[in-house]
mmCIF file of C-alpha atoms in Angstrom:
data_model
loop_
_atom_site.group_PDB
_atom_site.id
_atom_site.type_symbol
_atom_site.label_atom_id
_atom_site.label_comp_id
_atom_site.label_asym_id
_atom_site.label_seq_id
_atom_site.Cartn_x
_atom_site.Cartn_y
_atom_site.Cartn_z
ATOM 1 C CA UNK U 53 -18.648 13.589 15.706
ATOM 2 C CA UNK U 54 -16.849 10.255 15.923
ATOM 3 C CA UNK U 55 -15.875 7.891 13.181
ATOM 4 C CA UNK U 56 -19.277 7.897 11.457
ATOM 5 C CA UNK U 57 -19.390 11.681 10.879
ATOM 6 C CA UNK U 58 -19.605 12.598 7.175
ATOM 7 C CA UNK U 59 -17.441 15.635 6.339
ATOM 8 C CA UNK U 60 -18.405 17.723 3.301
ATOM 9 C CA UNK U 61 -16.193 16.980 0.291
ATOM 10 C CA UNK U 62 -14.235 19.860 -1.250
ATOM 11 C CA UNK U 63 -15.788 21.161 -4.441
ATOM 12 C CA UNK U 64 -13.874 20.474 -7.673
ATOM 13 C CA UNK U 65 -13.560 23.855 -9.374
ATOM 14 C CA UNK U 66 -11.159 22.916 -12.145
ATOM 15 C CA UNK U 67 -9.740 19.773 -13.642
ATOM 16 C CA UNK U 68 -7.207 19.210 -16.421
ATOM 17 C CA UNK U 69 -4.911 16.490 -17.651
ATOM 18 C CA UNK U 70 -1.179 17.122 -17.626
ATOM 19 C CA UNK U 71 1.198 15.804 -20.252
ATOM 20 C CA UNK U 72 1.178 12.028 -19.802
ATOM 21 C CA UNK U 73 4.009 9.571 -19.541
ATOM 22 C CA UNK U 74 3.474 6.384 -21.497
ATOM 23 C CA UNK U 75 1.772 4.601 -18.609
ATOM 24 C CA UNK U 76 1.086 7.288 -15.988
ATOM 25 C CA UNK U 77 -1.485 10.058 -16.398
ATOM 26 C CA UNK U 78 -1.398 13.089 -14.123
ATOM 27 C CA UNK U 79 -4.556 15.116 -13.463
ATOM 28 C CA UNK U 80 -4.594 18.537 -11.848
ATOM 29 C CA UNK U 81 -7.565 19.463 -9.631
ATOM 30 C CA UNK U 82 -8.533 22.892 -8.278
ATOM 31 C CA UNK U 83 -10.441 22.388 -5.028
ATOM 32 C CA UNK U 84 -12.387 24.512 -2.574
ATOM 33 C CA UNK U 85 -12.788 23.038 0.887
ATOM 34 C CA UNK U 86 -15.852 23.468 3.138
ATOM 35 C CA UNK U 87 -13.988 26.226 5.032
ATOM 36 C CA UNK U 88 -13.352 28.210 1.837
ATOM 37 C CA UNK U 89 -9.658 27.245 1.514
ATOM 38 C CA UNK U 90 -8.612 26.722 -2.105
ATOM 39 C CA UNK U 91 -5.867 24.350 -3.187
ATOM 40 C CA UNK U 92 -4.473 22.881 -6.407
ATOM 41 C CA UNK U 93 -3.663 19.142 -6.176
ATOM 42 C CA UNK U 94 -2.135 16.680 -8.644
ATOM 43 C CA UNK U 95 -3.103 13.046 -8.738
ATOM 44 C CA UNK U 96 -2.109 9.974 -10.735
ATOM 45 C CA UNK U 97 -4.965 8.464 -12.694
ATOM 46 C CA UNK U 98 -4.892 4.718 -13.256
ATOM 47 C CA UNK U 99 -5.573 3.541 -16.736
ATOM 48 C CA UNK U 100 -7.910 0.588 -16.780
ATOM 49 C CA UNK U 101 -10.516 -0.774 -14.467
ATOM 50 C CA UNK U 102 -8.678 -1.632 -11.264
ATOM 51 C CA UNK U 103 -6.529 -4.463 -10.021
ATOM 52 C CA UNK U 104 -6.807 -7.664 -7.995
ATOM 53 C CA UNK U 105 -4.583 -9.154 -5.299
ATOM 54 C CA UNK U 106 -5.092 -12.826 -4.554
ATOM 55 C CA UNK U 107 -4.863 -14.722 -1.259
ATOM 56 C CA UNK U 108 -4.694 -18.252 -2.706
ATOM 57 C CA UNK U 109 -4.840 -21.015 -0.092
ATOM 58 C CA UNK U 110 -4.068 -24.610 -1.108
ATOM 59 C CA UNK U 111 -5.139 -25.694 2.382
ATOM 60 C CA UNK U 112 -6.581 -23.855 5.421
ATOM 61 C CA UNK U 113 -3.119 -23.112 6.891
ATOM 62 C CA UNK U 114 -1.109 -22.148 3.786
ATOM 63 C CA UNK U 115 -0.972 -19.257 1.327
ATOM 64 C CA UNK U 116 0.893 -19.070 -1.988
ATOM 65 C CA UNK U 117 3.399 -16.203 -2.139
ATOM 66 C CA UNK U 118 5.386 -15.305 -5.256
ATOM 67 C CA UNK U 119 8.882 -13.893 -5.723
ATOM 68 C CA UNK U 120 9.148 -11.477 -8.629
ATOM 69 C CA UNK U 121 11.515 -8.750 -9.836
ATOM 70 C CA UNK U 122 10.212 -5.342 -8.681
ATOM 71 C CA UNK U 123 11.495 -2.596 -10.951
ATOM 72 C CA UNK U 124 10.476 0.309 -8.680
ATOM 73 C CA UNK U 125 12.856 -0.809 -5.918
ATOM 74 C CA UNK U 126 15.206 -2.874 -8.193
ATOM 75 C CA UNK U 127 15.119 -6.033 -6.105
ATOM 76 C CA UNK U 128 13.228 -9.309 -5.932
ATOM 77 C CA UNK U 129 10.159 -8.912 -3.740
ATOM 78 C CA UNK U 130 8.000 -11.536 -2.044
ATOM 79 C CA UNK U 131 4.281 -10.867 -1.948
ATOM 80 C CA UNK U 132 0.882 -11.959 -3.147
ATOM 81 C CA UNK U 133 0.076 -12.480 -6.832
ATOM 82 C CA UNK U 134 -1.715 -9.497 -8.329
ATOM 83 C CA UNK U 135 -2.467 -7.786 -11.576
ATOM 84 C CA UNK U 136 -4.650 -5.370 -13.502
ATOM 85 C CA UNK U 137 -8.152 -6.340 -14.565
ATOM 86 C CA UNK U 138 -8.743 -6.553 -18.290
ATOM 87 C CA UNK U 139 -11.664 -4.745 -19.933
ATOM 88 C CA UNK U 140 -14.885 -6.752 -19.693
ATOM 89 C CA UNK U 141 -13.497 -9.096 -17.065
ATOM 90 C CA UNK U 142 -15.147 -9.429 -13.644
ATOM 91 C CA UNK U 143 -13.072 -9.135 -10.468
ATOM 92 C CA UNK U 144 -13.269 -12.876 -9.790
ATOM 93 C CA UNK U 145 -12.497 -13.774 -13.424
ATOM 94 C CA UNK U 146 -9.442 -11.503 -13.339
ATOM 95 C CA UNK U 147 -8.278 -13.039 -10.062
ATOM 96 C CA UNK U 148 -8.579 -16.563 -11.477
ATOM 97 C CA UNK U 149 -6.696 -15.557 -14.626
ATOM 98 C CA UNK U 150 -3.838 -13.922 -12.691
ATOM 99 C CA UNK U 151 -3.690 -16.953 -10.375
ATOM 100 C CA UNK U 152 -3.235 -19.244 -13.376
ATOM 101 C CA UNK U 153 -0.667 -16.935 -15.015
ATOM 102 C CA UNK U 154 1.451 -16.273 -11.931
ATOM 103 C CA UNK U 155 0.974 -19.302 -9.666
ATOM 104 C CA UNK U 156 -0.155 -22.116 -11.964
ATOM 105 C CA UNK U 157 -3.410 -22.820 -10.125
ATOM 106 C CA UNK U 158 -7.100 -22.163 -10.726
ATOM 107 C CA UNK U 159 -9.663 -21.806 -7.920
ATOM 108 C CA UNK U 160 -13.182 -23.248 -7.751
ATOM 109 C CA UNK U 161 -13.999 -20.945 -4.796
ATOM 110 C CA UNK U 162 -13.319 -17.223 -5.245
ATOM 111 C CA UNK U 163 -14.588 -14.500 -2.936
ATOM 112 C CA UNK U 164 -13.910 -10.752 -2.765
ATOM 113 C CA UNK U 165 -13.069 -9.923 0.847
ATOM 114 C CA UNK U 166 -12.085 -6.252 0.658
ATOM 115 C CA UNK U 167 -10.793 -3.311 -1.354
ATOM 116 C CA UNK U 168 -7.456 -1.526 -0.916
ATOM 117 C CA UNK U 169 -6.323 1.858 -2.118
ATOM 118 C CA UNK U 170 -2.670 2.487 -2.868
ATOM 119 C CA UNK U 171 -1.943 6.119 -1.979
ATOM 120 C CA UNK U 172 -5.433 7.627 -1.763
ATOM 121 C CA UNK U 173 -4.023 11.129 -1.277
ATOM 122 C CA UNK U 174 -2.667 11.245 -4.826
ATOM 123 C CA UNK U 175 -3.554 8.027 -6.682
ATOM 124 C CA UNK U 176 -6.930 6.778 -7.911
ATOM 125 C CA UNK U 177 -5.713 3.176 -7.935
ATOM 126 C CA UNK U 178 -8.012 0.492 -6.426
ATOM 127 C CA UNK U 179 -7.123 -3.156 -5.715
ATOM 128 C CA UNK U 180 -9.729 -5.810 -4.903
ATOM 129 C CA UNK U 181 -8.667 -8.526 -2.436
ATOM 130 C CA UNK U 182 -9.810 -11.981 -3.568
ATOM 131 C CA UNK U 183 -9.638 -15.072 -1.378
ATOM 132 C CA UNK U 184 -9.107 -18.137 -3.607
ATOM 133 C CA UNK U 185 -9.703 -21.680 -2.366
ATOM 134 C CA UNK U 186 -10.414 -25.161 -3.766
ATOM 135 C CA UNK U 187 -7.338 -24.944 -5.973
ATOM 136 C CA UNK U 188 -6.301 -27.248 -8.819
ATOM 137 C CA UNK U 189 -3.236 -27.071 -11.053
ATOM 138 C CA UNK U 190 -3.957 -25.029 -14.173
ATOM 139 C CA UNK U 191 -1.613 -22.645 -16.005
ATOM 140 C CA UNK U 192 -2.119 -19.786 -18.430
ATOM 141 C CA UNK U 193 0.738 -18.025 -20.238
ATOM 142 C CA UNK U 194 1.547 -14.615 -18.712
ATOM 143 C CA UNK U 195 3.664 -11.729 -19.975
ATOM 144 C CA UNK U 196 6.382 -12.083 -17.341
ATOM 145 C CA UNK U 197 10.012 -11.987 -18.560
ATOM 146 C CA UNK U 198 10.960 -15.018 -16.453
ATOM 147 C CA UNK U 199 9.288 -17.814 -14.539
ATOM 148 C CA UNK U 200 7.772 -16.657 -11.251
ATOM 149 C CA UNK U 201 8.828 -18.564 -8.140
ATOM 150 C CA UNK U 202 5.936 -19.762 -5.969
ATOM 151 C CA UNK U 203 6.553 -20.034 -2.206
ATOM 152 C CA UNK U 204 3.996 -21.700 0.106
ATOM 153 C CA UNK U 205 3.865 -19.900 3.469
ATOM 154 C CA UNK U 206 2.159 -20.671 6.803
ATOM 155 C CA UNK U 207 -0.698 -18.218 7.467
ATOM 156 C CA UNK U 208 0.043 -18.309 11.197
ATOM 157 C CA UNK U 209 3.602 -17.050 10.634
ATOM 158 C CA UNK U 210 3.039 -13.597 9.182
ATOM 159 C CA UNK U 211 5.272 -12.070 11.879
ATOM 160 C CA UNK U 212 8.371 -13.716 10.407
ATOM 161 C CA UNK U 213 7.305 -12.822 6.867
ATOM 162 C CA UNK U 214 6.842 -9.097 7.456
ATOM 163 C CA UNK U 215 10.224 -8.830 9.187
ATOM 164 C CA UNK U 216 11.957 -9.829 5.935
ATOM 165 C CA UNK U 217 13.556 -6.946 3.990
ATOM 166 C CA UNK U 218 12.092 -8.349 0.754
ATOM 167 C CA UNK U 219 8.444 -8.503 1.878
ATOM 168 C CA UNK U 220 7.440 -4.847 2.141
ATOM 169 C CA UNK U 221 4.433 -4.154 -0.024
ATOM 170 C CA UNK U 222 1.631 -2.559 2.018
ATOM 171 C CA UNK U 223 -1.147 -4.135 -0.037
ATOM 172 C CA UNK U 224 0.239 -7.684 0.221
ATOM 173 C CA UNK U 225 0.748 -7.374 3.972
ATOM 174 C CA UNK U 226 -2.688 -5.791 4.493
ATOM 175 C CA UNK U 227 -4.427 -8.471 2.397
ATOM 176 C CA UNK U 228 -2.659 -11.298 4.239
ATOM 177 C CA UNK U 229 -3.663 -9.964 7.666
ATOM 178 C CA UNK U 230 -7.244 -9.233 6.581
ATOM 179 C CA UNK U 231 -7.610 -12.784 5.235
ATOM 180 C CA UNK U 232 -6.012 -14.288 8.335
ATOM 181 C CA UNK U 233 -8.337 -12.358 10.662
ATOM 182 C CA UNK U 234 -11.365 -13.401 8.625
ATOM 183 C CA UNK U 235 -10.344 -17.036 8.664
ATOM 184 C CA UNK U 236 -9.695 -16.955 12.412
ATOM 185 C CA UNK U 237 -13.020 -15.253 13.042
ATOM 186 C CA UNK U 238 -14.875 -17.463 10.525
ATOM 187 C CA UNK U 239 -16.247 -14.189 9.175
ATOM 188 C CA UNK U 240 -16.884 -15.617 5.729
ATOM 189 C CA UNK U 241 -18.332 -18.689 3.960
ATOM 190 C CA UNK A 1494 15.313 -23.086 -3.329
ATOM 191 C CA UNK A 1495 12.836 -21.868 -0.747
ATOM 192 C CA UNK A 1496 12.230 -18.381 0.525
ATOM 193 C CA UNK A 1497 15.903 -17.619 1.250
ATOM 194 C CA UNK A 1498 17.112 -18.228 -2.314
ATOM 195 C CA UNK A 1499 18.723 -15.114 -3.867
ATOM 196 C CA UNK A 1500 17.773 -14.700 -7.538
ATOM 197 C CA UNK A 1501 20.148 -12.748 -9.769
ATOM 198 C CA UNK A 1502 18.898 -9.215 -10.428
ATOM 199 C CA UNK A 1503 18.313 -8.150 -14.029
ATOM 200 C CA UNK A 1504 21.071 -5.950 -15.395
ATOM 201 C CA UNK A 1505 20.166 -2.297 -16.028
ATOM 202 C CA UNK A 1506 21.264 -1.636 -19.619
ATOM 203 C CA UNK A 1507 19.738 1.791 -20.099
ATOM 204 C CA UNK A 1508 18.144 4.451 -17.977
ATOM 205 C CA UNK A 1509 16.585 7.815 -18.843
ATOM 206 C CA UNK A 1510 14.195 10.296 -17.316
ATOM 207 C CA UNK A 1511 10.918 11.014 -19.082
ATOM 208 C CA UNK A 1512 9.254 14.402 -19.171
ATOM 209 C CA UNK A 1513 8.211 15.061 -15.578
ATOM 210 C CA UNK A 1514 4.924 16.226 -14.153
ATOM 211 C CA UNK A 1515 5.253 18.858 -11.465
ATOM 212 C CA UNK A 1516 5.502 16.299 -8.662
ATOM 213 C CA UNK A 1517 5.922 12.930 -10.392
ATOM 214 C CA UNK A 1518 9.074 11.861 -12.220
ATOM 215 C CA UNK A 1519 9.029 8.884 -14.583
ATOM 216 C CA UNK A 1520 12.193 6.922 -15.312
ATOM 217 C CA UNK A 1521 12.551 4.406 -18.120
ATOM 218 C CA UNK A 1522 14.786 1.361 -17.561
ATOM 219 C CA UNK A 1523 16.079 -1.133 -20.138
ATOM 220 C CA UNK A 1524 16.658 -4.449 -18.384
ATOM 221 C CA UNK A 1525 18.173 -7.807 -19.221
ATOM 222 C CA UNK A 1526 17.060 -10.687 -17.006
ATOM 223 C CA UNK A 1527 19.247 -13.645 -15.962
ATOM 224 C CA UNK A 1528 17.618 -15.745 -18.716
ATOM 225 C CA UNK A 1529 18.533 -13.188 -21.405
ATOM 226 C CA UNK A 1530 15.030 -11.723 -21.776
ATOM 227 C CA UNK A 1531 15.098 -7.975 -22.366
ATOM 228 C CA UNK A 1532 12.346 -5.599 -21.292
ATOM 229 C CA UNK A 1533 11.752 -1.864 -21.052
ATOM 230 C CA UNK A 1534 10.020 -0.786 -17.812
ATOM 231 C CA UNK A 1535 8.817 2.590 -16.526
ATOM 232 C CA UNK A 1536 8.846 3.494 -12.870
ATOM 233 C CA UNK A 1537 7.822 6.476 -10.759
ATOM 234 C CA UNK A 1538 10.698 8.031 -8.862
ATOM 235 C CA UNK A 1539 9.903 9.673 -5.537
ATOM 236 C CA UNK A 1540 11.389 13.050 -4.977
ATOM 237 C CA UNK A 1541 12.768 13.400 -1.474
ATOM 238 C CA UNK A 1542 14.075 11.012 1.090
ATOM 239 C CA UNK A 1543 11.154 8.762 1.973
ATOM 240 C CA UNK A 1544 8.090 8.966 4.146
ATOM 241 C CA UNK A 1545 6.912 7.960 7.618
ATOM 242 C CA UNK A 1546 3.634 6.446 8.830
ATOM 243 C CA UNK A 1547 2.973 6.702 12.552
ATOM 244 C CA UNK A 1548 1.231 4.269 14.908
ATOM 245 C CA UNK A 1549 0.683 6.680 17.820
ATOM 246 C CA UNK A 1550 -0.702 5.043 20.950
ATOM 247 C CA UNK A 1551 -1.962 7.216 23.827
ATOM 248 C CA UNK A 1552 -2.381 4.035 25.894
ATOM 249 C CA UNK A 1553 -1.573 0.342 25.270
ATOM 250 C CA UNK A 1554 -5.032 -0.371 23.793
ATOM 251 C CA UNK A 1555 -5.636 2.691 21.595
ATOM 252 C CA UNK A 1556 -4.264 4.149 18.379
ATOM 253 C CA UNK A 1557 -4.863 7.617 16.923
ATOM 254 C CA UNK A 1558 -6.399 7.548 13.441
ATOM 255 C CA UNK A 1559 -7.009 10.644 11.330
ATOM 256 C CA UNK A 1560 -9.695 11.526 8.810
ATOM 257 C CA UNK A 1561 -8.423 13.569 5.879
ATOM 258 C CA UNK A 1562 -9.522 14.467 2.358
ATOM 259 C CA UNK A 1563 -7.863 12.095 -0.126
ATOM 260 C CA UNK A 1564 -7.644 13.706 -3.563
ATOM 261 C CA UNK A 1565 -6.723 10.495 -5.437
ATOM 262 C CA UNK A 1566 -10.062 8.861 -4.591
ATOM 263 C CA UNK A 1567 -11.983 12.142 -3.916
ATOM 264 C CA UNK A 1568 -13.358 11.100 -0.532
ATOM 265 C CA UNK A 1569 -12.489 11.441 3.122
ATOM 266 C CA UNK A 1570 -10.283 8.553 4.196
ATOM 267 C CA UNK A 1571 -9.497 7.228 7.671
ATOM 268 C CA UNK A 1572 -5.957 6.023 8.270
ATOM 269 C CA UNK A 1573 -2.733 6.617 10.119
ATOM 270 C CA UNK A 1574 -0.948 9.972 10.105
ATOM 271 C CA UNK A 1575 1.906 10.053 7.622
ATOM 272 C CA UNK A 1576 4.050 12.383 5.595
ATOM 273 C CA UNK A 1577 7.266 12.905 3.678
ATOM 274 C CA UNK A 1578 10.558 13.318 5.469
ATOM 275 C CA UNK A 1579 12.244 16.688 5.089
ATOM 276 C CA UNK A 1580 15.889 16.959 4.017
ATOM 277 C CA UNK A 1581 18.265 16.547 6.941
ATOM 278 C CA UNK A 1582 15.580 15.133 9.213
ATOM 279 C CA UNK A 1583 15.911 11.663 10.752
ATOM 280 C CA UNK A 1584 13.069 9.140 10.475
ATOM 281 C CA UNK A 1585 12.115 9.563 14.135
ATOM 282 C CA UNK A 1586 12.339 13.382 13.964
ATOM 283 C CA UNK A 1587 10.096 13.377 10.912
ATOM 284 C CA UNK A 1588 7.598 11.090 12.636
ATOM 285 C CA UNK A 1589 7.455 13.335 15.689
ATOM 286 C CA UNK A 1590 6.985 16.433 13.506
ATOM 287 C CA UNK A 1591 4.162 14.858 11.485
ATOM 288 C CA UNK A 1592 2.532 13.647 14.706
ATOM 289 C CA UNK A 1593 2.510 17.199 16.068
ATOM 290 C CA UNK A 1594 1.256 18.668 12.780
ATOM 291 C CA UNK A 1595 -1.515 16.140 12.104
ATOM 292 C CA UNK A 1596 -2.546 14.818 15.534
ATOM 293 C CA UNK A 1597 -1.463 17.484 18.036
ATOM 294 C CA UNK A 1598 0.756 15.194 20.102
ATOM 295 C CA UNK A 1599 4.485 14.651 20.543
ATOM 296 C CA UNK A 1600 6.016 11.317 21.612
ATOM 297 C CA UNK A 1601 8.838 10.716 24.107
ATOM 298 C CA UNK A 1602 9.192 7.124 22.862
ATOM 299 C CA UNK A 1603 9.635 6.612 19.110
ATOM 300 C CA UNK A 1604 10.719 3.382 17.476
ATOM 301 C CA UNK A 1605 10.972 2.291 13.822
ATOM 302 C CA UNK A 1606 9.249 -1.096 13.548
ATOM 303 C CA UNK A 1607 9.312 -1.743 9.798
ATOM 304 C CA UNK A 1608 9.499 -0.426 6.248
ATOM 305 C CA UNK A 1609 6.751 -0.538 3.610
ATOM 306 C CA UNK A 1610 6.932 -0.140 -0.124
ATOM 307 C CA UNK A 1611 3.978 1.262 -2.034
ATOM 308 C CA UNK A 1612 3.923 -0.436 -5.429
ATOM 309 C CA UNK A 1613 7.419 -1.938 -5.664
ATOM 310 C CA UNK A 1614 6.828 -3.081 -9.253
ATOM 311 C CA UNK A 1615 6.748 0.502 -10.539
ATOM 312 C CA UNK A 1616 7.359 2.937 -7.650
ATOM 313 C CA UNK A 1617 10.551 3.621 -5.684
ATOM 314 C CA UNK A 1618 8.555 5.006 -2.744
ATOM 315 C CA UNK A 1619 9.512 3.820 0.787
ATOM 316 C CA UNK A 1620 7.579 4.458 4.026
ATOM 317 C CA UNK A 1621 9.056 3.840 7.479
ATOM 318 C CA UNK A 1622 6.616 2.614 10.154
ATOM 319 C CA UNK A 1623 7.172 4.397 13.480
ATOM 320 C CA UNK A 1624 5.563 3.314 16.739
ATOM 321 C CA UNK A 1625 5.031 6.408 18.935
ATOM 322 C CA UNK A 1626 4.321 6.129 22.668
ATOM 323 C CA UNK A 1627 4.547 8.270 25.825
ATOM 324 C CA UNK A 1628 2.493 11.000 24.171
ATOM 325 C CA UNK A 1629 1.869 14.545 25.397
ATOM 326 C CA UNK A 1630 -0.162 17.323 23.783
ATOM 327 C CA UNK A 1631 1.997 19.437 21.476
ATOM 328 C CA UNK A 1632 1.035 21.015 18.155
ATOM 329 C CA UNK A 1633 2.976 22.291 15.161
ATOM 330 C CA UNK A 1634 1.366 24.154 12.252
ATOM 331 C CA UNK A 1635 0.980 21.949 9.151
ATOM 332 C CA UNK A 1636 0.165 22.797 5.551
ATOM 333 C CA UNK A 1637 -3.257 21.147 5.540
ATOM 334 C CA UNK A 1638 -6.164 23.123 4.032
ATOM 335 C CA UNK A 1639 -8.464 22.287 6.966
ATOM 336 C CA UNK A 1640 -8.219 20.922 10.482
ATOM 337 C CA UNK A 1641 -7.595 17.183 10.579
ATOM 338 C CA UNK A 1642 -10.033 15.114 12.647
ATOM 339 C CA UNK A 1643 -8.370 12.742 15.124
ATOM 340 C CA UNK A 1644 -10.208 9.498 15.958
ATOM 341 C CA UNK A 1645 -9.018 7.222 18.790
ATOM 342 C CA UNK A 1646 -9.545 3.553 17.866
ATOM 343 C CA UNK A 1647 -9.230 0.296 19.821
ATOM 344 C CA UNK A 1648 -6.224 -1.738 18.601
ATOM 345 C CA UNK A 1649 -8.107 -5.000 19.216
ATOM 346 C CA UNK A 1650 -10.879 -3.963 16.798
ATOM 347 C CA UNK A 1651 -9.058 -3.773 13.491
ATOM 348 C CA UNK A 1652 -11.592 -6.162 11.918
ATOM 349 C CA UNK A 1653 -14.352 -3.571 12.148
ATOM 350 C CA UNK A 1654 -12.029 -0.814 10.934
ATOM 351 C CA UNK A 1655 -10.882 -2.566 7.755
ATOM 352 C CA UNK A 1656 -14.472 -3.410 6.789
ATOM 353 C CA UNK A 1657 -15.250 0.311 6.475
ATOM 354 C CA UNK A 1658 -15.393 1.654 2.898
ATOM 355 C CA UNK A 1659 -13.358 4.702 3.991
ATOM 356 C CA UNK A 1660 -10.413 2.821 5.538
ATOM 357 C CA UNK A 1661 -8.691 1.262 2.536
ATOM 358 C CA UNK A 1662 -5.061 2.331 2.418
ATOM 359 C CA UNK A 1663 -2.761 -0.717 2.253
ATOM 360 C CA UNK A 1664 0.053 0.960 4.181
ATOM 361 C CA UNK A 1665 -2.171 2.095 7.063
ATOM 362 C CA UNK A 1666 -3.765 -1.338 7.392
ATOM 363 C CA UNK A 1667 -0.396 -3.126 7.148
ATOM 364 C CA UNK A 1668 1.207 -0.828 9.748
ATOM 365 C CA UNK A 1669 -1.694 -1.274 12.180
ATOM 366 C CA UNK A 1670 -1.552 -5.081 11.972
ATOM 367 C CA UNK A 1671 2.256 -5.168 12.214
ATOM 368 C CA UNK A 1672 2.158 -2.973 15.338
ATOM 369 C CA UNK A 1673 -0.671 -5.013 16.859
ATOM 370 C CA UNK A 1674 1.186 -8.300 16.307
ATOM 371 C CA UNK A 1675 4.347 -6.841 17.827
ATOM 372 C CA UNK A 1676 2.499 -5.578 20.863
ATOM 373 C CA UNK A 1677 0.723 -8.913 21.366
ATOM 374 C CA UNK A 1678 3.988 -10.814 21.003
ATOM 375 C CA UNK A 1679 5.964 -8.300 23.125
ATOM 376 C CA UNK A 1680 8.435 -8.399 20.244
ATOM 377 C CA UNK A 1681 9.820 -4.947 21.034
ATOM 378 C CA UNK A 1682 10.972 -2.764 23.981
#
């Protein structure tokens, strides 16, 4: 028992793709659990090879946030830069590309510090957290419809940030706290 | 400029529903941004009235985690109890129901401490964070295919928790850190 117990995974007894939208694919799974219970689940399958979210720090106390239009909630949201990896690109290469497209900086020091799921109950999506340091100005053209606003923020003031009604994304908040804890605990380098 | 600037929202010039899956609805939006750029976006529309994620604390140092099969990533995941609100149910009522279904406790003290989005760029989904205290044993039958394992965890040991490969959900991690910061700062009551 306890947190390190390994439960037996349900057996996948059937699997089929449902009619796709243009960017979302739905897969149906027939499952049998260890206790014999059978269920049919649907899950969203991510196209592509995962995503990155970047904690870019121009100095040891500051992180670069961005403000960007968020279509799902139809408002401007403040959060960390992120994006999908391109085929053939490593996690750190993708992070450095997104950083140049969205923030206008490149990093000489990139380190993966964790992995986040989005809604693991019904989405396969995976996002790698990358800590980016030793920054220098360097831009790449992105596909955004308008210029992204970059907002430097104090890493020791996350409490004020997460109280804002326009900073709500679970992955951004989780990545910021994970990076802050690591930096405080000197758990990397 | 600065974080409190209010950018002008893009104008919604067209909107239509795409062929739905059984549980996912896709909406297409035609947008015009303040600079005149036009784009077509797709977003996932949540059915229902939102969700709750519950930070249930049996004592001031401990939180109840659950281990549950997560179909999207096909593994058992450790995280906070959560679920969709039912029609007509308040946020706090829904939190107390989910707590009884998934953890086997009811709370006399329930408080909403924040709101999380999932993927605000392309999902409308909203999750209310509820801090639950003054717990007593009380169960309600849920619709889970197997019994959910409840794991008490020390709130001051989130670093070890988020390093685990089976604790990855952005919303759970964000809610745990937000609650921990609030408790440390006595920013509620």
